[in-house]
Amino acid sequence: YLGDVLQGEGTKAPTLMLPGMAGYDENAPQYTYDVEMCRQELENSFWTTCTDPDTLEEVPGEDCQPLSEVGFRLSAVYNTGNNQRQTIAEILQAGLQEAGEQYVVETVGLPWPTFLSNNRARKLPIFIIGWLSDYYDTHNWSYTFTAGYYAFVQRFPEDLRQEFVQICTEGVTETDPVARDAYYKEVFNPKYHETAPSILLFNVKQRHYEPRYVNGWYANPMYSNRWYYVCLLYT
């Protein structure tokens, strides 16, 4: 994906937060693409054909088959027109098929409004999405992905969400920058890695080119489009 789609214009995301933010750690543990390990994890799954999907408890019954035998079929959803996200879904599809033909992932493209409404309704088994900072601080990433919006659309167990609420609260209220950086590295990052609620991909490099005669406007990677407010202030 990095080579063929991003043309090398990205860096592996070792942590949820961006470079320069408190808690960013290039040496944080990361998952690697390992089909054999994936196969082993699926074989170790507690899911069987007798597992109650709501309580996750085993319902007494005959001939309960493990997940590794019956497999699954689910959708990896992206918003139509976004070729990068479509490619991510297809790579995931191919990887799981390599782990076992019984693991079927269907790639599904939905219009953006439909994608959002289904996501909010928690109807998407796997969804591919990106994120831009609302403000440049770790809390905008840590809380959003583990205690706020994405914790709800991903149906985090409430006890896990509350654990992240506590972690994020302690992190954002730490006033010492050094202590705050260390706290995220020592507490938040390991917990997020252990829980693995998402697959972190790449931080995309945002380059900008313009003619030399353009003055009074500056590229800001915080914005996903061109904002001309600064330019208007100079006219």
PDB file of C-alpha atoms in Angstrom:
ATOM      1  CA  TYR A   1       0.000   0.000   0.000  1.00  0.00           C
ATOM      2  CA  LEU A   2       2.781   2.428   0.902  1.00  0.00           C
ATOM      3  CA  GLY A   3       4.748   1.700  -2.245  1.00  0.00           C
ATOM      4  CA  ASP A   4       2.040   1.152  -4.847  1.00  0.00           C
ATOM      5  CA  VAL A   5      -0.678   3.537  -3.678  1.00  0.00           C
ATOM      6  CA  LEU A   6       1.012   6.244  -1.608  1.00  0.00           C
ATOM      7  CA  GLN A   7       4.116   6.134  -3.818  1.00  0.00           C
ATOM      8  CA  GLY A   8       6.236   6.189  -0.678  1.00  0.00           C
ATOM      9  CA  GLU A   9       4.593   9.409   0.533  1.00  0.00           C
ATOM     10  CA  GLY A  10       3.827   8.219   4.046  1.00  0.00           C
ATOM     11  CA  THR A  11       5.372   7.013   7.282  1.00  0.00           C
ATOM     12  CA  LYS A  12       4.237   4.045   9.363  1.00  0.00           C
ATOM     13  CA  ALA A  13       2.083   5.158  12.275  1.00  0.00           C
ATOM     14  CA  PRO A  14       3.600   3.543  15.382  1.00  0.00           C
ATOM     15  CA  THR A  15       1.097   5.231  17.700  1.00  0.00           C
ATOM     16  CA  LEU A  16      -2.326   6.797  17.475  1.00  0.00           C
ATOM     17  CA  MET A  17      -0.970  10.321  18.014  1.00  0.00           C
ATOM     18  CA  LEU A  18       1.009  12.215  15.376  1.00  0.00           C
ATOM     19  CA  PRO A  19       4.732  13.031  15.372  1.00  0.00           C
ATOM     20  CA  GLY A  20       5.405  15.957  17.683  1.00  0.00           C
ATOM     21  CA  MET A  21       2.457  15.207  19.940  1.00  0.00           C
ATOM     22  CA  ALA A  22       2.782  14.033  23.525  1.00  0.00           C
ATOM     23  CA  GLY A  23       3.112  10.265  23.568  1.00  0.00           C
ATOM     24  CA  TYR A  24       4.337   9.806  20.016  1.00  0.00           C
ATOM     25  CA  ASP A  25       6.926   7.054  20.129  1.00  0.00           C
ATOM     26  CA  GLU A  26       8.761   5.647  17.112  1.00  0.00           C
ATOM     27  CA  ASN A  27       9.873   2.724  19.270  1.00  0.00           C
ATOM     28  CA  ALA A  28       6.372   1.737  20.389  1.00  0.00           C
ATOM     29  CA  PRO A  29       5.491  -1.922  19.663  1.00  0.00           C
ATOM     30  CA  GLN A  30       3.742  -2.422  16.340  1.00  0.00           C
ATOM     31  CA  TYR A  31       1.950  -5.218  14.604  1.00  0.00           C
ATOM     32  CA  THR A  32       3.436  -6.543  11.386  1.00  0.00           C
ATOM     33  CA  TYR A  33       1.883  -8.207   8.371  1.00  0.00           C
ATOM     34  CA  ASP A  34       2.075 -11.865   9.356  1.00  0.00           C
ATOM     35  CA  VAL A  35      -0.424 -14.226   7.710  1.00  0.00           C
ATOM     36  CA  GLU A  36       0.726 -17.229   9.748  1.00  0.00           C
ATOM     37  CA  MET A  37       0.225 -15.342  13.029  1.00  0.00           C
ATOM     38  CA  CYS A  38      -3.207 -14.249  11.774  1.00  0.00           C
ATOM     39  CA  ARG A  39      -4.098 -17.861  11.077  1.00  0.00           C
ATOM     40  CA  GLN A  40      -3.011 -18.896  14.575  1.00  0.00           C
ATOM     41  CA  GLU A  41      -5.006 -16.110  16.218  1.00  0.00           C
ATOM     42  CA  LEU A  42      -8.135 -17.163  14.339  1.00  0.00           C
ATOM     43  CA  GLU A  43      -7.580 -20.776  15.376  1.00  0.00           C
ATOM     44  CA  ASN A  44      -7.318 -19.628  19.013  1.00  0.00           C
ATOM     45  CA  SER A  45     -10.608 -17.700  18.856  1.00  0.00           C
ATOM     46  CA  PHE A  46     -13.215 -18.617  21.478  1.00  0.00           C
ATOM     47  CA  TRP A  47     -16.004 -18.122  18.913  1.00  0.00           C
ATOM     48  CA  THR A  48     -17.951 -21.205  17.881  1.00  0.00           C
ATOM     49  CA  THR A  49     -21.283 -21.787  16.171  1.00  0.00           C
ATOM     50  CA  CYS A  50     -22.763 -21.947  19.695  1.00  0.00           C
ATOM     51  CA  THR A  51     -21.488 -18.553  20.877  1.00  0.00           C
ATOM     52  CA  ASP A  52     -24.200 -16.045  21.762  1.00  0.00           C
ATOM     53  CA  PRO A  53     -23.316 -12.885  19.777  1.00  0.00           C
ATOM     54  CA  ASP A  54     -24.786 -10.590  22.439  1.00  0.00           C
ATOM     55  CA  THR A  55     -23.363 -12.105  25.627  1.00  0.00           C
ATOM     56  CA  LEU A  56     -20.311 -13.815  24.029  1.00  0.00           C
ATOM     57  CA  GLU A  57     -21.112 -16.820  26.196  1.00  0.00           C
ATOM     58  CA  GLU A  58     -21.253 -20.398  24.994  1.00  0.00           C
ATOM     59  CA  VAL A  59     -24.809 -21.742  24.600  1.00  0.00           C
ATOM     60  CA  PRO A  60     -25.088 -25.481  25.290  1.00  0.00           C
ATOM     61  CA  GLY A  61     -25.633 -27.379  22.089  1.00  0.00           C
ATOM     62  CA  GLU A  62     -24.473 -30.217  19.926  1.00  0.00           C
ATOM     63  CA  ASP A  63     -21.786 -30.116  17.279  1.00  0.00           C
ATOM     64  CA  CYS A  64     -20.377 -26.686  18.165  1.00  0.00           C
ATOM     65  CA  GLN A  65     -17.866 -25.888  15.441  1.00  0.00           C
ATOM     66  CA  PRO A  66     -14.921 -23.531  16.012  1.00  0.00           C
ATOM     67  CA  LEU A  67     -14.405 -20.391  13.991  1.00  0.00           C
ATOM     68  CA  SER A  68     -11.370 -21.841  12.250  1.00  0.00           C
ATOM     69  CA  GLU A  69     -13.602 -24.506  10.669  1.00  0.00           C
ATOM     70  CA  VAL A  70     -16.710 -22.552   9.718  1.00  0.00           C
ATOM     71  CA  GLY A  71     -14.994 -19.235   9.029  1.00  0.00           C
ATOM     72  CA  PHE A  72     -16.957 -16.019   8.577  1.00  0.00           C
ATOM     73  CA  ARG A  73     -18.304 -13.627   5.984  1.00  0.00           C
ATOM     74  CA  LEU A  74     -18.292  -9.909   6.660  1.00  0.00           C
ATOM     75  CA  SER A  75     -17.970  -6.570   4.898  1.00  0.00           C
ATOM     76  CA  ALA A  76     -15.067  -4.125   4.799  1.00  0.00           C
ATOM     77  CA  VAL A  77     -16.710  -0.812   3.976  1.00  0.00           C
ATOM     78  CA  TYR A  78     -15.269   2.347   2.428  1.00  0.00           C
ATOM     79  CA  ASN A  79     -16.793   5.478   0.963  1.00  0.00           C
ATOM     80  CA  THR A  80     -17.228   5.327  -2.808  1.00  0.00           C
ATOM     81  CA  GLY A  81     -14.821   7.385  -4.847  1.00  0.00           C
ATOM     82  CA  ASN A  82     -12.008   6.955  -2.334  1.00  0.00           C
ATOM     83  CA  ASN A  83      -9.671   4.641  -4.217  1.00  0.00           C
ATOM     84  CA  GLN A  84      -7.114   4.576  -1.413  1.00  0.00           C
ATOM     85  CA  ARG A  85      -9.617   3.228   1.115  1.00  0.00           C
ATOM     86  CA  GLN A  86     -10.962   0.777  -1.447  1.00  0.00           C
ATOM     87  CA  THR A  87      -7.431  -0.573  -1.919  1.00  0.00           C
ATOM     88  CA  ILE A  88      -7.014  -0.992   1.849  1.00  0.00           C
ATOM     89  CA  ALA A  89     -10.217  -3.060   1.936  1.00  0.00           C
ATOM     90  CA  GLU A  90      -8.975  -5.200  -0.947  1.00  0.00           C
ATOM     91  CA  ILE A  91      -5.598  -5.802   0.718  1.00  0.00           C
ATOM     92  CA  LEU A  92      -7.394  -6.926   3.878  1.00  0.00           C
ATOM     93  CA  GLN A  93      -9.641  -9.148   1.787  1.00  0.00           C
ATOM     94  CA  ALA A  94      -6.687 -10.813   0.075  1.00  0.00           C
ATOM     95  CA  GLY A  95      -4.760 -11.278   3.321  1.00  0.00           C
ATOM     96  CA  LEU A  96      -7.588 -13.046   5.107  1.00  0.00           C
ATOM     97  CA  GLN A  97      -8.200 -15.268   2.099  1.00  0.00           C
ATOM     98  CA  GLU A  98      -4.544 -16.260   2.327  1.00  0.00           C
ATOM     99  CA  ALA A  99      -5.089 -17.124   6.003  1.00  0.00           C
ATOM    100  CA  GLY A 100      -7.939 -19.419   5.004  1.00  0.00           C
ATOM    101  CA  GLU A 101     -10.533 -19.599   2.231  1.00  0.00           C
ATOM    102  CA  GLN A 102     -13.245 -19.856   4.889  1.00  0.00           C
ATOM    103  CA  TYR A 103     -12.544 -16.248   5.938  1.00  0.00           C
ATOM    104  CA  VAL A 104     -14.488 -14.174   3.438  1.00  0.00           C
ATOM    105  CA  VAL A 105     -14.324 -10.384   3.355  1.00  0.00           C
ATOM    106  CA  GLU A 106     -16.559  -8.543   0.913  1.00  0.00           C
ATOM    107  CA  THR A 107     -15.445  -5.034  -0.031  1.00  0.00           C
ATOM    108  CA  VAL A 108     -18.387  -2.642  -0.097  1.00  0.00           C
ATOM    109  CA  GLY A 109     -18.425   0.968  -1.252  1.00  0.00           C
ATOM    110  CA  LEU A 110     -21.119   3.291   0.102  1.00  0.00           C
ATOM    111  CA  PRO A 111     -21.868   6.950  -0.680  1.00  0.00           C
ATOM    112  CA  TRP A 112     -20.423   9.188   2.041  1.00  0.00           C
ATOM    113  CA  PRO A 113     -23.790  10.098   3.693  1.00  0.00           C
ATOM    114  CA  THR A 114     -24.802   6.413   3.741  1.00  0.00           C
ATOM    115  CA  PHE A 115     -21.373   5.416   5.031  1.00  0.00           C
ATOM    116  CA  LEU A 116     -21.645   7.893   7.915  1.00  0.00           C
ATOM    117  CA  SER A 117     -25.225   6.986   8.836  1.00  0.00           C
ATOM    118  CA  ASN A 118     -24.428   3.259   8.893  1.00  0.00           C
ATOM    119  CA  ASN A 119     -21.276   3.906  10.864  1.00  0.00           C
ATOM    120  CA  ARG A 120     -23.150   5.905  13.495  1.00  0.00           C
ATOM    121  CA  ALA A 121     -25.744   3.137  13.653  1.00  0.00           C
ATOM    122  CA  ARG A 122     -22.878   0.696  14.343  1.00  0.00           C
ATOM    123  CA  LYS A 123     -23.734  -1.464  11.343  1.00  0.00           C
ATOM    124  CA  LEU A 124     -20.272  -1.682   9.759  1.00  0.00           C
ATOM    125  CA  PRO A 125     -18.191  -4.741  10.774  1.00  0.00           C
ATOM    126  CA  ILE A 126     -14.990  -3.172   9.411  1.00  0.00           C
ATOM    127  CA  PHE A 127     -14.706   0.367   8.088  1.00  0.00           C
ATOM    128  CA  ILE A 128     -11.788   2.260   6.575  1.00  0.00           C
ATOM    129  CA  ILE A 129     -11.494   5.891   7.509  1.00  0.00           C
ATOM    130  CA  GLY A 130      -8.987   8.681   8.081  1.00  0.00           C
ATOM    131  CA  TRP A 131      -8.741  11.402  10.673  1.00  0.00           C
ATOM    132  CA  LEU A 132      -7.569  15.023  10.703  1.00  0.00           C
ATOM    133  CA  SER A 133      -6.927  16.860  13.943  1.00  0.00           C
ATOM    134  CA  ASP A 134      -9.596  19.264  15.151  1.00  0.00           C
ATOM    135  CA  TYR A 135      -6.783  20.777  17.190  1.00  0.00           C
ATOM    136  CA  TYR A 136      -3.156  19.744  17.354  1.00  0.00           C
ATOM    137  CA  ASP A 137      -3.044  17.835  20.609  1.00  0.00           C
ATOM    138  CA  THR A 138      -2.867  14.187  21.650  1.00  0.00           C
ATOM    139  CA  HIS A 139      -6.240  14.373  23.422  1.00  0.00           C
ATOM    140  CA  ASN A 140      -8.030  14.955  20.114  1.00  0.00           C
ATOM    141  CA  TRP A 141      -6.789  11.532  19.023  1.00  0.00           C
ATOM    142  CA  SER A 142      -6.628   9.505  22.227  1.00  0.00           C
ATOM    143  CA  TYR A 143     -10.107  10.408  23.530  1.00  0.00           C
ATOM    144  CA  THR A 144     -11.863  10.376  20.145  1.00  0.00           C
ATOM    145  CA  PHE A 145     -10.650   6.884  19.276  1.00  0.00           C
ATOM    146  CA  THR A 146     -10.970   5.183  22.662  1.00  0.00           C
ATOM    147  CA  ALA A 147     -13.532   6.993  24.808  1.00  0.00           C
ATOM    148  CA  GLY A 148     -15.546   9.242  22.503  1.00  0.00           C
ATOM    149  CA  TYR A 149     -16.989   8.856  19.009  1.00  0.00           C
ATOM    150  CA  TYR A 150     -15.170   5.769  17.766  1.00  0.00           C
ATOM    151  CA  ALA A 151     -15.549   3.923  21.053  1.00  0.00           C
ATOM    152  CA  PHE A 152     -19.309   4.054  20.489  1.00  0.00           C
ATOM    153  CA  VAL A 153     -19.420   3.220  16.772  1.00  0.00           C
ATOM    154  CA  GLN A 154     -17.027   0.295  17.421  1.00  0.00           C
ATOM    155  CA  ARG A 155     -19.123  -0.869  20.373  1.00  0.00           C
ATOM    156  CA  PHE A 156     -16.368  -0.884  22.963  1.00  0.00           C
ATOM    157  CA  PRO A 157     -17.371  -2.805  26.085  1.00  0.00           C
ATOM    158  CA  GLU A 158     -18.363  -0.153  28.605  1.00  0.00           C
ATOM    159  CA  ASP A 159     -15.784  -1.243  31.169  1.00  0.00           C
ATOM    160  CA  LEU A 160     -13.024  -0.867  28.570  1.00  0.00           C
ATOM    161  CA  ARG A 161     -14.340   2.526  27.464  1.00  0.00           C
ATOM    162  CA  GLN A 162     -14.394   3.747  31.058  1.00  0.00           C
ATOM    163  CA  GLU A 163     -10.820   2.547  31.504  1.00  0.00           C
ATOM    164  CA  PHE A 164      -9.781   4.643  28.524  1.00  0.00           C
ATOM    165  CA  VAL A 165     -11.827   7.593  29.825  1.00  0.00           C
ATOM    166  CA  GLN A 166      -9.762   7.490  33.002  1.00  0.00           C
ATOM    167  CA  ILE A 167      -6.492   7.158  31.102  1.00  0.00           C
ATOM    168  CA  CYS A 168      -7.339  10.022  28.743  1.00  0.00           C
ATOM    169  CA  THR A 169      -8.506  12.256  31.591  1.00  0.00           C
ATOM    170  CA  GLU A 170      -5.276  11.763  33.501  1.00  0.00           C
ATOM    171  CA  GLY A 171      -3.288  12.418  30.346  1.00  0.00           C
ATOM    172  CA  VAL A 172      -5.015  15.655  29.364  1.00  0.00           C
ATOM    173  CA  THR A 173      -4.945  17.070  32.903  1.00  0.00           C
ATOM    174  CA  GLU A 174      -1.193  16.507  33.343  1.00  0.00           C
ATOM    175  CA  THR A 175       0.357  19.969  33.125  1.00  0.00           C
ATOM    176  CA  ASP A 176       4.010  18.936  33.001  1.00  0.00           C
ATOM    177  CA  PRO A 177       4.854  18.305  29.292  1.00  0.00           C
ATOM    178  CA  VAL A 178       7.587  15.793  30.093  1.00  0.00           C
ATOM    179  CA  ALA A 179       5.417  13.858  32.540  1.00  0.00           C
ATOM    180  CA  ARG A 180       2.481  13.946  30.105  1.00  0.00           C
ATOM    181  CA  ASP A 181       4.598  12.579  27.266  1.00  0.00           C
ATOM    182  CA  ALA A 182       5.868   9.783  29.502  1.00  0.00           C
ATOM    183  CA  TYR A 183       2.345   8.964  30.733  1.00  0.00           C
ATOM    184  CA  TYR A 184       0.989   8.406  27.236  1.00  0.00           C
ATOM    185  CA  LYS A 185       4.019   6.314  26.297  1.00  0.00           C
ATOM    186  CA  GLU A 186       3.880   4.178  29.425  1.00  0.00           C
ATOM    187  CA  VAL A 187       0.115   3.855  29.943  1.00  0.00           C
ATOM    188  CA  PHE A 188      -1.951   4.777  26.872  1.00  0.00           C
ATOM    189  CA  ASN A 189       0.176   3.330  24.073  1.00  0.00           C
ATOM    190  CA  PRO A 190       0.602  -0.166  25.605  1.00  0.00           C
ATOM    191  CA  LYS A 191      -3.117  -0.355  26.391  1.00  0.00           C
ATOM    192  CA  TYR A 192      -4.092   0.671  22.866  1.00  0.00           C
ATOM    193  CA  HIS A 193      -1.639  -1.816  21.371  1.00  0.00           C
ATOM    194  CA  GLU A 194      -2.936  -4.608  23.612  1.00  0.00           C
ATOM    195  CA  THR A 195      -6.586  -3.848  22.846  1.00  0.00           C
ATOM    196  CA  ALA A 196      -6.008  -3.347  19.088  1.00  0.00           C
ATOM    197  CA  PRO A 197      -9.326  -1.640  18.261  1.00  0.00           C
ATOM    198  CA  SER A 198      -7.960  -0.524  14.889  1.00  0.00           C
ATOM    199  CA  ILE A 199      -5.170  -1.184  12.420  1.00  0.00           C
ATOM    200  CA  LEU A 200      -2.942   1.872  12.275  1.00  0.00           C
ATOM    201  CA  LEU A 201      -1.611   2.441   8.769  1.00  0.00           C
ATOM    202  CA  PHE A 202       0.342   5.509   7.654  1.00  0.00           C
ATOM    203  CA  ASN A 203       0.665   9.188   8.350  1.00  0.00           C
ATOM    204  CA  VAL A 204       0.460  10.647   4.855  1.00  0.00           C
ATOM    205  CA  LYS A 205       3.014  13.267   3.858  1.00  0.00           C
ATOM    206  CA  GLN A 206       1.225  16.389   2.735  1.00  0.00           C
ATOM    207  CA  ARG A 207       3.262  18.240   0.163  1.00  0.00           C
ATOM    208  CA  HIS A 208       2.191  21.477  -1.445  1.00  0.00           C
ATOM    209  CA  TYR A 209       3.472  23.204  -4.573  1.00  0.00           C
ATOM    210  CA  GLU A 210       2.642  26.642  -5.932  1.00  0.00           C
ATOM    211  CA  PRO A 211       4.158  29.257  -8.261  1.00  0.00           C
ATOM    212  CA  ARG A 212       6.735  31.629  -6.789  1.00  0.00           C
ATOM    213  CA  TYR A 213       4.483  34.632  -7.412  1.00  0.00           C
ATOM    214  CA  VAL A 214       1.842  33.437  -4.910  1.00  0.00           C
ATOM    215  CA  ASN A 215       2.105  35.495  -1.720  1.00  0.00           C
ATOM    216  CA  GLY A 216       0.098  35.753   1.495  1.00  0.00           C
ATOM    217  CA  TRP A 217      -1.150  32.175   1.581  1.00  0.00           C
ATOM    218  CA  TYR A 218       0.431  29.247   3.393  1.00  0.00           C
ATOM    219  CA  ALA A 219      -0.290  25.531   3.261  1.00  0.00           C
ATOM    220  CA  ASN A 220      -1.628  24.207   6.551  1.00  0.00           C
ATOM    221  CA  PRO A 221      -1.678  20.390   6.862  1.00  0.00           C
ATOM    222  CA  MET A 222      -4.355  20.671   9.562  1.00  0.00           C
ATOM    223  CA  TYR A 223      -6.884  21.485   6.838  1.00  0.00           C
ATOM    224  CA  SER A 224      -8.106  19.015   4.239  1.00  0.00           C
ATOM    225  CA  ASN A 225      -8.764  21.716   1.653  1.00  0.00           C
ATOM    226  CA  ARG A 226      -7.566  25.179   0.701  1.00  0.00           C
ATOM    227  CA  TRP A 227      -8.500  27.882   3.186  1.00  0.00           C
ATOM    228  CA  TYR A 228      -8.088  31.475   2.022  1.00  0.00           C
ATOM    229  CA  TYR A 229      -8.828  33.416   5.206  1.00  0.00           C
ATOM    230  CA  VAL A 230      -5.198  34.349   5.759  1.00  0.00           C
ATOM    231  CA  CYS A 231      -4.968  35.505   2.156  1.00  0.00           C
ATOM    232  CA  LEU A 232      -7.989  37.779   2.626  1.00  0.00           C
ATOM    233  CA  LEU A 233      -6.345  39.410   5.614  1.00  0.00           C
ATOM    234  CA  TYR A 234      -3.481  40.513   3.392  1.00  0.00           C
ATOM    235  CA  THR A 235      -5.608  42.021   0.606  1.00  0.00           C
TER     236      THR A 235
END
